[in-house]
Amino acid sequence: MTLRLRRGRLAVLAAFSLSPLAVSPAFGQQASATLPTVEVSGTRGNDGYLAPTAVSGTKSEAPLRDVPQTINVVPAQVMRDQNATSLQDVLKNVPGLGLSTGDGQRDQVFIRGFTAIGDQFVDGFRDDALYFRDLSNVETVEVIKGPAAVLYGRGSSGGLINRVTKKPGVDVSDVGFTANSNAGRRAELDLGRSAGEGAVSWRLTGAVERGDNFRAQQFIDRSAIAPSMELRFSPDTKLLLQADYLEDRRVMDFGIPSYQGRPVSVDPGTYFGARNARDADFVQSRVASTTATFTHRFNEEFSFRNGLRYYDYHLNRNNTNISGNVNETNGTMSMSHAKLVRDENGWFNQSELTQKIKLGQTRHEILYGLEFGSQSKDAYSYAGVPVAGGSSGLPAVSIFNPVLPVVDPNRLGALTATYGTYDTFGSYLQDNIAFNAQWKALVGLRYDRYKQDSRLQAPTGAPTSLSRTDTAYSPRAGLVWQPTETQSYYLSWSRSFQPSAENFALAVNNADLAPEETRNTEAGAKFDFWEGRASATVSVFRLERDNIKSTLPNNTIVPVGKQRTDGAELTFSADLKQGWKLLAGYAYLDAVITESSSFDTSVTAAGSVPFKGKNATLTPRHSANLWLTKELGNGFVVGGGANAIGARFANPGNTVTLPGYVTADAMAAYRTEKYELQLNVGNIFNTGYIISGHGSSPNLSLPGAPRNVALSLRYHM
């Protein structure tokens, strides 16, 4: 398999940096005068579903039972058994999430009723560029529920998603190939060598994906490569160097329009855009990043980490989609064509000192942290124009049997250029306290200073320059009671903030808007069963967020007001002796706009509908997931599962409903030391359903895939 890179896109960056995967001991376990190394029963590796530890909740490898917060972990083996090829596939295993189309250009979800468009992280570093991630370099995906601003800064209202990457230190030689009846072909590579103490370890992962899709005209052309190297100077000192490059080109698919309060009833493959979509409606992204991570342990009490990450992102987005509202009387819609180009780059540096001390009868792991960062985000937006000549364009297009127009991709409207810079400074302090074997606490405080500068050059008039600086304190406090080694009960409270222009450029309509503020109160319990081979988590919570804004498809900012989400979640995972493996979850979410003076005018027939009292968009009241596999012996494995998603609202006025659905999947595999052969069948019963929506528009909802079959072959050299 050959992966070709564009020359000059990938620069090597060397800096002293700290690994986010540094292992830290559990609290309340006494074996010496210093905090001991913890041994956790269960599996955290390549072949288990049970993840007893995570790195995202405390920025160190900590037992989940010690963290007073809900953290969902999707291990590598789950992703492999399900043949997951996108972040959306992975997140179907996490309850309490709503899926968004992301404008057909990016990964985007709603967590506990709140959009997480900017809450993407990789190894603890912010990764907020708007693109579709690849999984070839991902070991696990961890989802933190609720605000996490103490460690990660702005955003993180409903939660955040942290991808933990594959790293050197293991001997691996895997190549794989998958053919899917609905999604084309994909090849993957994972090579690595561990050289032991005082030497160099390396790893190389990559993927190439080509093919089409059940959606008419859809295609994908993707390449990814990620080399990494670890230099171990001594048992206490190491340097990790990582690079990553991804290029992705596909049709920009906005989905389908609505009719009489539901997505229009058409074949799931019906495309609403240009007839020549490959040339007129494509979206292409290129992302390159380099990371340097230095770690050093001075002694049993102090250790240091410094991490530096640089990224460069380019987006070329071209789309033809519905313009305005559907004419429900005639069953027609108008269409327009637009173009957007984004050029971004930036860096983040995290310096952290960890101190382990004993004060009286209490043990402490104290994290002192500083974060600096700077991002440059430039956007060139060409106004939407009718898809044919003249002021009115083509005649209206039928929403039931669309006759698509041929679009000239070079016919564009006026250009608006926006240049933005974003500077971050954060300092944080966290104390993980063990009072004794039964009582523990996690407390922290972060200070952030976030400066935004923007210069707007419109088609007419002089350039407009805007600037805004926000400062905020983000506290966190949690108490844990563990009466036995298999029971853990917790209560926590936290607060976070999100600036008005975090994800889109500062503009006149948001420069004077205060940051959104989120408060989360959560209580829960975590249990271990059957000698640590199974675990369960149950939690109840209230999330409250003020000053919410929503961004319409034309980037207009709409003040929403205040939202409250009351909910409960239950998860269960297990690796059992009889060869059974299980991952399951359930979430109940009651997400309501409690205060708002805004109105939804997005559906003409409905008139102006107030936001107040409406449910949050793309947030099902009930959702559940189940995945189960069984090892039959002699290398044979079978499995299957289901996803149940309740009805969701497509727009803030709740005038369009995305119906609930249940889909079922199955797999069978034969595995030996040298190779694996695996068959996956998705949507066994060929259920018709809408998997995602836009979030602020009644239209632009994406149908889910019909029944599909994937055959995978993996060879271990």
XYZ file of C-alpha atoms in Angstrom:
717
model
C 0.000 0.000 0.000
C 1.400 3.380 -1.015
C 0.450 6.615 0.673
C 1.555 9.771 -1.160
C 1.966 13.117 0.564
C 1.909 16.574 -0.963
C 5.390 18.024 -0.809
C 5.892 20.591 1.878
C 2.694 19.771 3.751
C 4.357 17.883 6.576
C 7.090 19.655 8.543
C 9.022 18.015 11.338
C 8.705 19.775 14.661
C 11.078 19.003 17.520
C 10.356 20.280 21.002
C 10.356 19.120 24.578
C 6.984 17.684 25.401
C 5.126 15.463 27.825
C 3.129 12.344 27.034
C -0.545 12.439 28.032
C -0.326 8.732 28.754
C 2.065 8.903 31.696
C 0.891 6.343 34.232
C 0.031 7.547 37.727
C -0.953 5.406 40.705
C -4.341 5.108 42.305
C -5.028 6.816 45.614
C -5.777 5.315 48.954
C -3.554 2.256 48.406
C -0.623 2.252 50.794
C 2.479 0.183 50.215
C 5.325 2.620 50.890
C 6.017 6.207 51.833
C 5.339 7.221 48.239
C 2.331 6.621 46.059
C 2.645 3.089 44.650
C 2.039 1.851 41.127
C -1.473 0.461 40.770
C -2.340 -2.840 39.139
C -5.872 -2.839 37.761
C -7.645 -6.110 37.099
C -9.337 -6.215 33.721
C -8.241 -5.494 30.194
C -6.959 -2.311 28.650
C -5.388 -3.438 25.465
C -6.133 -4.586 21.967
C -8.484 -7.483 22.699
C -10.869 -6.345 25.457
C -14.088 -4.377 25.843
C -13.542 -3.515 29.499
C -11.610 -0.288 30.074
C -10.969 0.143 33.820
C -8.773 3.214 33.285
C -8.769 6.379 31.185
C -6.390 9.273 30.579
C -8.869 12.051 29.777
C -10.472 12.646 33.162
C -7.311 13.598 35.070
C -4.625 13.802 32.321
C -2.984 10.691 33.710
C -3.815 7.005 33.560
C -6.342 6.763 36.390
C -8.874 4.104 37.399
C -12.332 5.172 36.258
C -13.732 4.289 39.677
C -11.596 7.089 41.194
C -12.847 9.829 38.826
C -16.035 11.617 39.999
C -17.381 12.036 36.481
C -18.874 9.936 33.682
C -16.236 8.876 31.154
C -17.110 6.509 28.299
C -14.280 4.567 26.672
C -14.564 2.780 23.322
C -11.585 0.375 23.066
C -9.803 -0.630 19.871
C -11.277 -4.127 19.837
C -14.836 -2.787 19.774
C -13.960 -0.608 16.782
C -12.366 -3.568 15.015
C -15.222 -5.982 15.723
C -17.760 -3.459 14.447
C -15.627 -2.522 11.424
C -15.922 1.132 12.457
C -14.439 3.416 9.788
C -15.546 6.843 11.034
C -15.831 8.696 14.316
C -19.610 8.584 13.878
C -19.426 4.774 13.801
C -17.445 4.779 17.055
C -19.729 7.205 18.881
C -22.770 4.988 18.320
C -21.353 3.089 21.310
C -21.705 6.098 23.625
C -25.123 6.875 25.153
C -26.351 10.448 25.459
C -25.034 11.648 22.082
C -26.928 13.133 19.137
C -25.390 12.986 15.680
C -25.114 16.033 13.418
C -24.439 16.140 9.683
C -21.700 18.690 10.343
C -22.627 20.506 7.119
C -21.326 17.464 5.241
C -17.732 18.487 6.002
C -16.856 17.544 9.593
C -17.379 15.298 12.605
C -19.981 16.870 14.885
C -22.098 15.577 17.750
C -24.348 16.900 20.487
C -23.427 15.673 23.986
C -26.129 15.778 26.642
C -28.102 18.227 24.490
C -25.250 20.655 23.669
C -23.256 20.948 20.466
C -19.652 19.760 20.717
C -18.477 21.207 17.406
C -15.248 22.537 18.941
C -14.791 19.910 21.653
C -12.544 17.524 19.718
C -9.165 16.619 21.222
C -6.297 14.304 20.355
C -4.052 13.085 23.184
C -5.320 15.985 25.283
C -4.585 18.683 22.669
C -7.370 20.754 21.153
C -8.228 19.616 17.622
C -11.034 21.982 16.589
C -10.440 22.124 12.821
C -13.610 21.253 10.913
C -12.912 17.926 9.159
C -13.649 14.185 9.211
C -11.096 12.321 11.353
C -9.544 8.994 10.407
C -9.319 6.026 12.779
C -6.178 4.326 11.465
C -4.060 5.988 14.184
C -6.622 5.750 17.005
C -6.168 3.313 19.912
C -9.215 4.323 21.963
C -11.856 7.052 21.997
C -12.730 8.596 25.369
C -15.773 10.801 25.912
C -15.878 12.999 29.019
C -19.413 13.920 30.024
C -20.114 17.363 31.455
C -17.810 20.421 31.606
C -14.081 19.694 31.684
C -12.694 23.215 31.498
C -10.276 22.784 34.423
C -8.008 20.634 32.256
C -9.037 21.605 28.735
C -10.145 25.236 28.847
C -12.963 26.807 26.868
C -15.902 24.802 25.563
C -16.622 21.381 27.010
C -20.225 22.151 28.008
C -21.911 18.820 27.395
C -18.600 17.014 27.197
C -15.613 16.436 24.941
C -14.157 13.716 22.738
C -10.507 12.734 23.142
C -8.826 10.400 20.659
C -5.936 8.468 22.185
C -3.494 7.642 19.408
C -1.406 4.568 18.751
C 2.138 5.028 20.009
C 5.517 3.295 19.775
C 6.513 0.681 22.314
C 4.875 -2.410 20.847
C 5.898 -4.896 18.187
C 3.168 -4.947 15.559
C 3.005 -5.774 11.849
C -0.577 -5.602 10.588
C -2.045 -4.942 7.175
C -5.738 -5.052 6.446
C -8.197 -4.680 3.601
C -11.972 -4.135 3.712
C -14.555 -4.124 0.930
C -18.020 -2.745 1.725
C -21.087 -3.118 -0.478
C -22.100 0.493 0.265
C -18.849 2.274 1.032
C -16.078 1.087 -1.290
C -12.646 -0.199 -0.295
C -10.224 0.587 2.520
C -6.658 -0.593 3.258
C -4.850 -0.071 6.576
C -1.281 -0.444 7.794
C 0.128 -0.665 11.332
C 3.858 -1.358 11.731
C 5.938 -0.882 14.877
C 9.030 -2.031 16.724
C 9.927 -1.698 20.387
C 13.663 -1.523 21.058
C 13.625 -1.596 24.874
C 15.343 0.679 27.360
C 17.778 3.328 26.140
C 16.904 2.900 22.479
C 14.507 4.011 19.771
C 11.008 2.649 19.248
C 8.905 3.537 16.223
C 5.479 3.041 14.713
C 3.825 3.787 11.384
C 0.086 3.723 10.729
C -1.835 4.668 7.619
C -4.910 4.112 5.505
C -6.151 4.522 1.946
C -9.879 4.613 1.224
C -11.572 4.781 -2.167
C -15.159 4.207 -3.159
C -18.708 5.406 -3.385
C -21.742 5.380 -1.114
C -25.429 4.489 -1.035
C -26.093 8.215 -1.505
C -26.265 9.078 -5.218
C -23.069 10.697 -6.557
C -21.282 10.297 -3.236
C -17.642 9.217 -3.309
C -14.666 9.228 -0.964
C -10.983 9.642 -1.741
C -8.941 9.540 1.469
C -5.307 8.971 2.465
C -3.802 9.068 5.941
C -0.347 8.413 7.364
C 1.047 8.844 10.882
C 4.700 8.061 11.767
C 5.905 8.260 15.362
C 9.145 7.654 17.237
C 10.047 7.431 20.911
C 13.559 8.176 22.157
C 14.131 6.750 25.627
C 17.207 8.376 27.148
C 16.803 6.648 30.506
C 14.059 4.861 32.464
C 12.912 8.303 33.673
C 13.335 10.413 30.527
C 11.844 10.054 27.050
C 10.907 12.085 23.996
C 7.962 11.166 21.790
C 7.777 12.601 18.266
C 4.586 12.215 16.223
C 3.374 13.403 12.836
C 0.043 12.991 11.101
C -1.231 13.786 7.624
C -4.748 13.356 6.262
C -6.288 14.259 2.934
C -10.000 13.705 2.341
C -12.180 14.517 -0.669
C -15.877 13.647 -0.973
C -19.226 15.011 -2.109
C -20.517 17.603 0.353
C -23.868 16.076 1.279
C -26.378 18.287 3.097
C -29.007 15.528 3.157
C -32.693 15.922 2.362
C -35.378 18.588 2.975
C -38.472 18.305 5.161
C -42.170 18.192 4.352
C -45.092 18.588 6.758
C -42.994 18.171 9.886
C -40.925 15.172 8.766
C -37.988 14.527 6.438
C -39.401 14.089 2.950
C -40.230 10.484 2.077
C -37.826 9.590 -0.724
C -35.369 6.805 -1.459
C -32.460 7.148 1.033
C -30.047 7.544 -1.863
C -31.802 10.614 -3.299
C -29.359 13.496 -3.554
C -30.435 17.145 -3.469
C -27.682 19.163 -5.116
C -25.944 19.503 -8.469
C -26.224 16.850 -11.139
C -22.444 17.173 -11.571
C -21.773 16.929 -7.813
C -18.295 15.414 -8.188
C -17.096 18.685 -9.728
C -19.501 21.220 -8.187
C -20.336 19.901 -4.710
C -17.088 18.466 -3.397
C -15.409 19.182 -0.073
C -11.671 18.627 0.312
C -9.679 18.913 3.525
C -5.967 18.550 4.238
C -4.687 18.358 7.793
C -1.066 18.003 8.886
C 0.147 18.008 12.469
C 3.328 17.387 14.428
C 3.648 16.781 18.146
C 6.668 16.601 20.415
C 6.304 15.173 23.905
C 8.972 15.244 26.595
C 8.608 13.518 29.968
C 10.987 13.355 32.887
C 10.607 11.940 36.376
C 12.898 13.719 38.808
C 12.204 11.399 41.722
C 9.309 9.598 43.424
C 7.682 12.934 44.205
C 8.054 15.087 41.082
C 7.575 14.468 37.375
C 7.357 16.887 34.454
C 5.675 16.900 31.081
C 5.742 19.414 28.270
C 3.774 18.931 25.087
C 3.885 21.003 21.922
C 1.561 20.463 18.954
C 1.411 22.328 15.642
C -1.244 21.838 12.966
C -2.038 23.161 9.504
C -5.524 22.840 7.988
C -6.960 23.691 4.582
C -10.576 23.313 3.477
C -12.065 23.745 0.012
C -15.840 23.480 0.340
C -18.270 23.682 -2.605
C -21.973 23.042 -2.189
C -25.315 23.245 -3.934
C -28.238 22.878 -1.580
C -31.691 24.087 -0.637
C -31.987 27.857 -0.347
C -34.549 29.197 2.095
C -37.647 27.205 3.016
C -39.564 24.461 1.265
C -42.736 25.532 -0.529
C -44.972 22.890 0.997
C -47.983 23.917 -1.091
C -46.167 23.121 -4.322
C -43.758 20.560 -2.874
C -40.766 22.429 -4.267
C -37.587 24.134 -3.152
C -35.113 26.605 -4.595
C -31.368 25.924 -4.715
C -28.170 27.951 -4.679
C -24.454 27.309 -5.035
C -21.717 28.657 -2.745
C -18.042 28.172 -1.934
C -15.986 28.454 1.243
C -12.212 28.190 1.644
C -10.564 27.941 5.072
C -6.863 28.232 5.873
C -5.863 27.613 9.472
C -2.776 26.877 11.468
C -1.869 27.023 15.106
C 0.082 25.633 18.013
C -0.555 24.663 21.628
C 1.999 24.104 24.368
C 1.173 22.390 27.666
C 3.633 22.356 30.593
C 2.664 20.271 33.603
C 4.396 19.400 36.863
C 2.996 16.535 38.935
C 3.738 16.294 42.644
C 2.928 13.285 44.840
C 3.051 14.021 48.537
C 1.680 12.877 51.865
C 0.266 15.500 54.237
C -0.710 14.003 57.556
C -2.999 11.073 56.803
C -3.882 12.293 53.318
C -2.159 11.537 50.036
C -2.113 14.039 47.181
C -1.322 13.991 43.481
C -1.135 17.679 42.558
C -1.068 18.807 38.942
C 0.332 22.288 38.166
C -0.293 23.300 34.559
C 0.271 26.102 32.053
C -1.100 26.198 28.513
C -0.265 28.651 25.747
C -1.674 28.621 22.259
C -2.197 30.698 19.151
C -4.379 29.994 16.124
C -4.816 31.777 12.813
C -8.131 31.131 11.049
C -8.824 32.732 7.679
C -12.019 32.172 5.683
C -12.951 33.180 2.146
C -16.700 32.913 1.597
C -18.391 33.333 -1.765
C -22.049 34.269 -1.447
C -24.638 31.789 -2.619
C -26.075 32.408 -6.085
C -28.937 30.748 -7.997
C -27.776 27.664 -9.848
C -28.571 29.174 -13.272
C -28.326 32.575 -14.947
C -30.635 35.433 -14.064
C -31.912 36.683 -10.747
C -34.358 33.832 -10.251
C -32.201 30.930 -11.372
C -33.782 27.637 -12.410
C -37.423 26.824 -11.778
C -38.113 25.367 -8.355
C -37.003 21.755 -7.876
C -39.436 19.073 -6.728
C -38.630 17.643 -3.309
C -40.284 14.311 -4.192
C -38.699 13.657 -7.586
C -35.902 16.194 -8.024
C -34.534 16.894 -11.481
C -31.092 18.142 -10.551
C -29.450 21.070 -12.341
C -25.981 21.116 -13.845
C -23.994 23.734 -11.939
C -21.067 25.819 -13.095
C -18.708 25.606 -10.081
C -16.903 28.753 -11.220
C -20.013 30.918 -11.082
C -19.744 32.435 -7.641
C -21.153 35.346 -5.697
C -19.303 38.174 -4.009
C -16.289 37.339 -1.844
C -16.159 38.087 1.866
C -12.782 37.516 3.524
C -12.346 37.103 7.265
C -8.989 36.976 9.036
C -8.938 35.860 12.651
C -6.327 35.242 15.340
C -6.998 33.482 18.635
C -4.558 33.568 21.546
C -4.941 31.311 24.573
C -3.399 31.406 28.019
C -4.468 29.037 30.756
C -3.124 28.130 34.175
C -4.600 25.309 36.217
C -4.215 23.472 39.479
C -5.708 20.080 40.290
C -5.434 18.011 43.463
C -6.352 14.333 43.516
C -6.728 13.551 47.235
C -6.961 10.249 49.078
C -8.129 10.829 52.654
C -8.083 7.076 53.292
C -9.006 3.878 51.457
C -12.687 4.848 51.393
C -12.784 8.616 50.804
C -11.209 10.513 47.906
C -11.650 13.907 46.304
C -10.769 15.628 43.055
C -10.649 19.437 43.089
C -9.287 21.944 40.623
C -9.331 25.506 39.362
C -8.322 27.006 36.017
C -7.868 30.581 34.844
C -8.212 31.333 31.117
C -7.500 34.433 29.061
C -8.796 34.117 25.510
C -8.158 36.945 23.037
C -9.801 37.159 19.628
C -8.985 39.544 16.794
C -10.886 39.621 13.528
C -10.709 41.658 10.334
C -13.603 41.441 7.890
C -13.342 42.525 4.260
C -16.847 42.632 2.757
C -17.636 43.125 -0.945
C -18.434 46.775 -0.261
C -17.259 49.244 2.348
C -14.092 49.563 4.398
C -12.615 46.601 6.323
C -14.040 46.045 9.783
C -11.691 45.187 12.654
C -12.965 43.680 15.892
C -11.287 42.514 19.085
C -12.481 40.847 22.242
C -10.768 39.390 25.311
C -12.555 37.073 27.727
C -11.252 35.874 31.076
C -12.817 33.165 33.164
C -12.264 30.943 36.196
C -13.369 27.321 35.840
C -13.701 25.362 39.100
C -14.244 21.654 39.651
C -14.937 19.631 42.789
C -15.816 15.990 43.304
C -16.080 13.610 46.258
C -15.763 9.817 46.021
C -16.818 7.221 48.608
C -15.634 3.629 48.144
C -17.015 1.428 50.952
C -15.578 -1.685 49.276
C -13.127 -2.452 46.497
C -16.028 -3.039 44.098
C -18.212 -0.029 44.882
C -17.630 3.655 44.210
C -20.116 6.513 44.739
C -19.466 10.108 43.758
C -20.857 13.632 43.733
C -19.360 16.372 41.567
C -19.855 19.957 40.429
C -18.052 21.878 37.684
C -18.305 24.997 35.559
C -17.014 25.949 32.113
C -17.278 28.738 29.542
C -17.395 29.095 25.766
C -16.583 32.389 23.985
C -19.070 33.674 21.430
C -16.736 33.279 18.456
C -14.792 30.166 19.421
C -15.645 28.184 16.295
C -16.496 30.955 13.823
C -14.882 34.342 13.276
C -15.598 37.296 15.505
C -18.229 39.451 13.792
C -20.445 42.445 14.490
C -23.316 40.154 15.489
C -21.345 38.349 18.199
C -18.500 40.650 19.286
C -20.546 42.069 22.167
C -22.064 38.772 23.293
C -20.846 37.401 26.616
C -19.387 33.875 26.756
C -21.745 31.014 27.376
C -21.464 29.560 30.877
C -22.244 25.979 31.878
C -22.769 24.444 35.300
C -22.954 20.706 35.899
C -24.051 18.822 39.008
C -23.715 15.053 38.868
C -24.085 12.084 41.197
C -23.272 8.527 40.304
C -22.046 5.082 41.199
C -19.506 2.721 39.642
C -19.456 -1.008 40.323
C -17.087 -3.868 39.530
C -18.379 -7.421 39.143
C -17.050 -10.950 38.776
C -13.502 -10.368 39.985
C -13.071 -7.212 37.917
C -14.186 -8.740 34.623
C -17.221 -6.447 34.363
C -18.102 -2.911 35.388
C -21.166 -0.681 35.413
C -21.728 3.040 35.831
C -24.938 4.876 36.638
C -25.220 8.658 36.874
C -27.826 11.397 37.197
C -27.069 15.007 36.381
C -28.275 18.524 35.696
C -26.549 20.731 33.114
C -27.451 24.417 32.884
C -26.076 26.734 30.208
C -26.601 30.499 29.833
C -26.203 32.864 26.855
C -26.495 30.076 24.273
C -26.022 30.984 20.625
C -26.810 28.943 17.540
C -25.277 29.260 14.073
C -27.576 28.953 11.060
C -26.361 27.396 7.777
C -25.554 30.910 6.474
C -23.388 31.553 9.604
C -25.947 33.953 11.101
C -25.734 33.983 14.905
C -29.048 33.452 16.709
C -29.260 34.038 20.493
C -31.038 31.016 21.957
C -31.049 31.858 25.686
C -30.827 29.353 28.546
C -31.000 25.583 28.390
C -31.292 22.943 31.067
C -30.616 19.250 30.598
C -31.697 16.764 33.277
C -30.649 13.227 32.612
C -29.522 9.786 33.641
C -27.062 7.371 32.049
C -26.229 3.708 32.523
C -23.306 1.815 30.981
C -22.073 -1.764 31.290
C -18.970 -3.470 29.874
C -17.545 -6.932 30.407
C -14.835 -9.414 29.381
C -16.045 -12.755 30.746
C -14.323 -16.113 31.145
C -16.617 -17.931 28.762
C -15.488 -15.721 25.874
C -18.365 -13.255 26.122
C -17.640 -9.560 25.617
C -20.239 -6.866 26.096
C -20.607 -3.111 25.733
C -23.977 -1.503 26.472
C -25.457 1.839 27.441
C -28.669 3.765 27.978
C -29.354 7.490 28.348
C -32.390 9.550 29.299
C -32.148 13.253 28.439
C -34.699 15.969 29.157
C -33.132 18.984 27.397
C -35.276 22.133 27.343
C -34.789 25.806 26.388
C -35.925 27.423 29.644
C -35.464 31.091 28.709
C -35.382 32.739 25.285
C -36.691 35.774 23.464
C -35.912 34.368 19.998
C -38.232 32.870 17.417
C -37.747 30.164 14.795
C -38.909 31.339 11.366
C -37.213 28.531 9.424
C -40.462 26.825 8.355
C -42.788 29.194 6.524
C -45.956 27.184 7.121
C -45.382 27.224 10.876
C -44.824 30.967 11.137
C -42.729 32.342 13.992
C -42.292 29.749 16.727
C -40.736 30.780 20.066
C -37.657 28.879 21.251
C -38.735 29.024 24.880
C -40.105 25.749 26.190
C -38.846 23.760 23.214
C -36.568 20.740 23.374
C -32.912 20.954 22.380
C -32.287 19.862 18.814
C -30.837 16.472 17.821
C -31.248 15.207 21.385
C -33.327 12.036 21.795
C -35.090 11.623 25.108
C -34.205 7.915 25.095
C -31.227 6.211 23.458
C -29.583 2.831 23.968
C -26.770 0.756 22.492
C -25.763 -2.902 22.806
C -22.862 -4.861 21.330
C -22.088 -8.471 22.266
C -19.565 -10.997 20.965
C -18.838 -14.648 21.788
C -15.666 -16.642 21.166
C -16.762 -20.090 19.966
C -13.333 -21.657 20.079
C -10.841 -22.643 17.379
C -10.594 -18.995 16.318
C -14.289 -18.447 15.554
C -16.096 -15.365 16.908
C -19.682 -14.229 16.381
C -21.426 -11.106 17.581
C -24.117 -8.547 17.071
C -25.893 -5.605 18.557
C -28.445 -2.860 18.169
C -28.877 0.894 18.454
C -32.168 2.437 19.552
C -32.591 6.194 19.123
C -35.707 8.094 20.133
C -37.314 10.884 18.129
C -35.320 14.126 17.837
C -36.183 17.628 16.719
C -34.373 19.010 13.681
C -34.738 22.730 14.460
C -35.009 24.962 17.551
C -38.714 25.608 16.940
C -39.355 21.841 17.077
C -41.482 22.040 13.919
C -39.686 19.110 12.229
C -39.243 15.739 13.924
C -36.647 13.127 13.000
C -38.421 9.826 13.809
C -36.894 7.343 16.238
C -35.456 4.090 14.984
C -33.831 0.762 15.867
C -31.069 -0.789 13.774
C -29.322 -4.131 14.226
C -25.869 -5.303 13.129
C -24.002 -8.607 13.184
C -20.486 -9.966 12.676
C -18.625 -13.264 12.333
C -14.860 -13.766 12.273
C -12.206 -16.444 12.016
C -8.897 -15.522 13.634
C -5.488 -17.160 13.763
C -2.046 -15.935 14.786
C -1.332 -14.907 11.203
C -4.595 -13.649 9.779
C -8.205 -12.645 10.462
C -11.211 -12.959 8.189
C -14.277 -10.979 9.276
C -17.790 -10.435 7.904
C -19.964 -7.539 9.084
C -23.601 -6.988 8.173
C -24.961 -3.534 8.987
C -28.646 -2.665 9.340
C -29.682 -6.304 9.012
C -33.398 -5.559 8.656
C -32.843 -2.729 6.134
C -34.495 -0.171 8.393
C -35.157 3.251 6.874
C -34.069 6.008 9.238
C -32.535 9.469 9.600
C -29.174 9.176 11.326
C -28.352 12.879 11.714
C -29.603 16.429 11.211
C -28.163 19.923 10.973
C -29.215 21.179 14.402
C -30.515 24.627 13.475
C -32.308 23.968 10.170
C -35.546 22.001 9.580
C -33.978 20.675 6.379
C -30.544 19.128 5.768
C -31.197 15.757 7.446
C -29.138 12.747 6.406
C -30.624 9.265 5.817
C -28.855 6.299 7.388
C -27.283 3.510 5.370
C -29.473 0.629 4.207
C -28.407 -2.989 4.676
C -24.727 -3.381 3.828
C -22.083 -6.089 3.919
C -18.371 -5.650 4.632
C -15.670 -8.292 4.250
C -12.309 -7.693 5.948
C -9.003 -9.524 5.761
C -6.215 -8.678 8.189
C -2.742 -10.226 8.051
C -0.258 -10.240 10.958
C 3.243 -10.437 9.536
